[in-house]
Amino acid sequence: MRYLIVCLLISLAALLIAAAASAIHILMKRRELRKSTHETIDPIEETDLKP
């Protein structure tokens, strides 16, 4: 029983680390894209809908 709890905690920690790494990767890519374009995109101009 003790081994099952230890395995559960280890797999939970691995899952949290993977989720944090994914979030950091996404944030870094977004920041990189913003720096490369050097322009702000107006969401109203992007859509085909008229206000």
One Martini backbone bead per residue (centre of mass of N, CA, C, O) as a GRO file, in nm:
protein
   51
    1MET     BB    1   0.057   0.064  -0.020
    2ARG     BB    2   0.301   0.253   0.000
    3TYR     BB    3   0.389   0.227  -0.301
    4LEU     BB    4   0.136   0.356  -0.426
    5ILE     BB    5   0.170   0.637  -0.299
    6VAL     BB    6   0.449   0.695  -0.412
    7CYS     BB    7   0.370   0.669  -0.711
    8LEU     BB    8   0.155   0.889  -0.707
    9LEU     BB    9   0.343   1.125  -0.623
   10ILE     BB   10   0.542   1.101  -0.858
   11SER     BB   11   0.335   1.134  -1.091
   12LEU     BB   12   0.229   1.410  -0.997
   13ALA     BB   13   0.499   1.562  -1.017
   14ALA     BB   14   0.547   1.506  -1.319
   15LEU     BB   15   0.290   1.647  -1.418
   16LEU     BB   16   0.353   1.930  -1.304
   17ILE     BB   17   0.618   1.971  -1.456
   18ALA     BB   18   0.500   1.943  -1.743
   19ALA     BB   19   0.296   2.177  -1.721
   20ALA     BB   20   0.501   2.400  -1.657
   21ALA     BB   21   0.674   2.366  -1.912
   22SER     BB   22   0.450   2.429  -2.114
   23ALA     BB   23   0.381   2.713  -2.013
   24ILE     BB   24   0.664   2.834  -2.053
   25HIS     BB   25   0.684   2.778  -2.356
   26ILE     BB   26   0.441   2.946  -2.444
   27LEU     BB   27   0.533   3.219  -2.324
   28MET     BB   28   0.799   3.238  -2.485
   29LYS     BB   29   0.672   3.232  -2.771
   30ARG     BB   30   0.495   3.482  -2.739
   31ARG     BB   31   0.723   3.679  -2.678
   32GLU     BB   32   0.877   3.628  -2.942
   33LEU     BB   33   0.649   3.719  -3.135
   34ARG     BB   34   0.621   4.010  -3.028
   35LYS     BB   35   0.917   4.097  -3.093
   36SER     BB   36   0.914   4.032  -3.407
   37THR     BB   37   0.676   4.232  -3.497
   38HIS     BB   38   0.638   4.526  -3.352
   39GLU     BB   39   0.317   4.492  -3.327
   40THR     BB   40  -0.010   4.566  -3.290
   41ILE     BB   41  -0.313   4.388  -3.264
   42ASP     BB   42  -0.631   4.444  -3.375
   43PRO     BB   43  -0.915   4.263  -3.313
   44ILE     BB   44  -1.116   4.423  -3.492
   45GLU     BB   45  -0.953   4.402  -3.768
   46GLU     BB   46  -0.949   4.082  -3.788
   47THR     BB   47  -1.237   4.077  -3.823
   48ASP     BB   48  -1.542   4.043  -4.024
   49LEU     BB   49  -1.695   4.201  -3.829
   50LYS     BB   50  -1.930   4.441  -3.767
   51PRO     BB   51  -2.010   4.686  -3.524
   0.00000   0.00000   0.00000
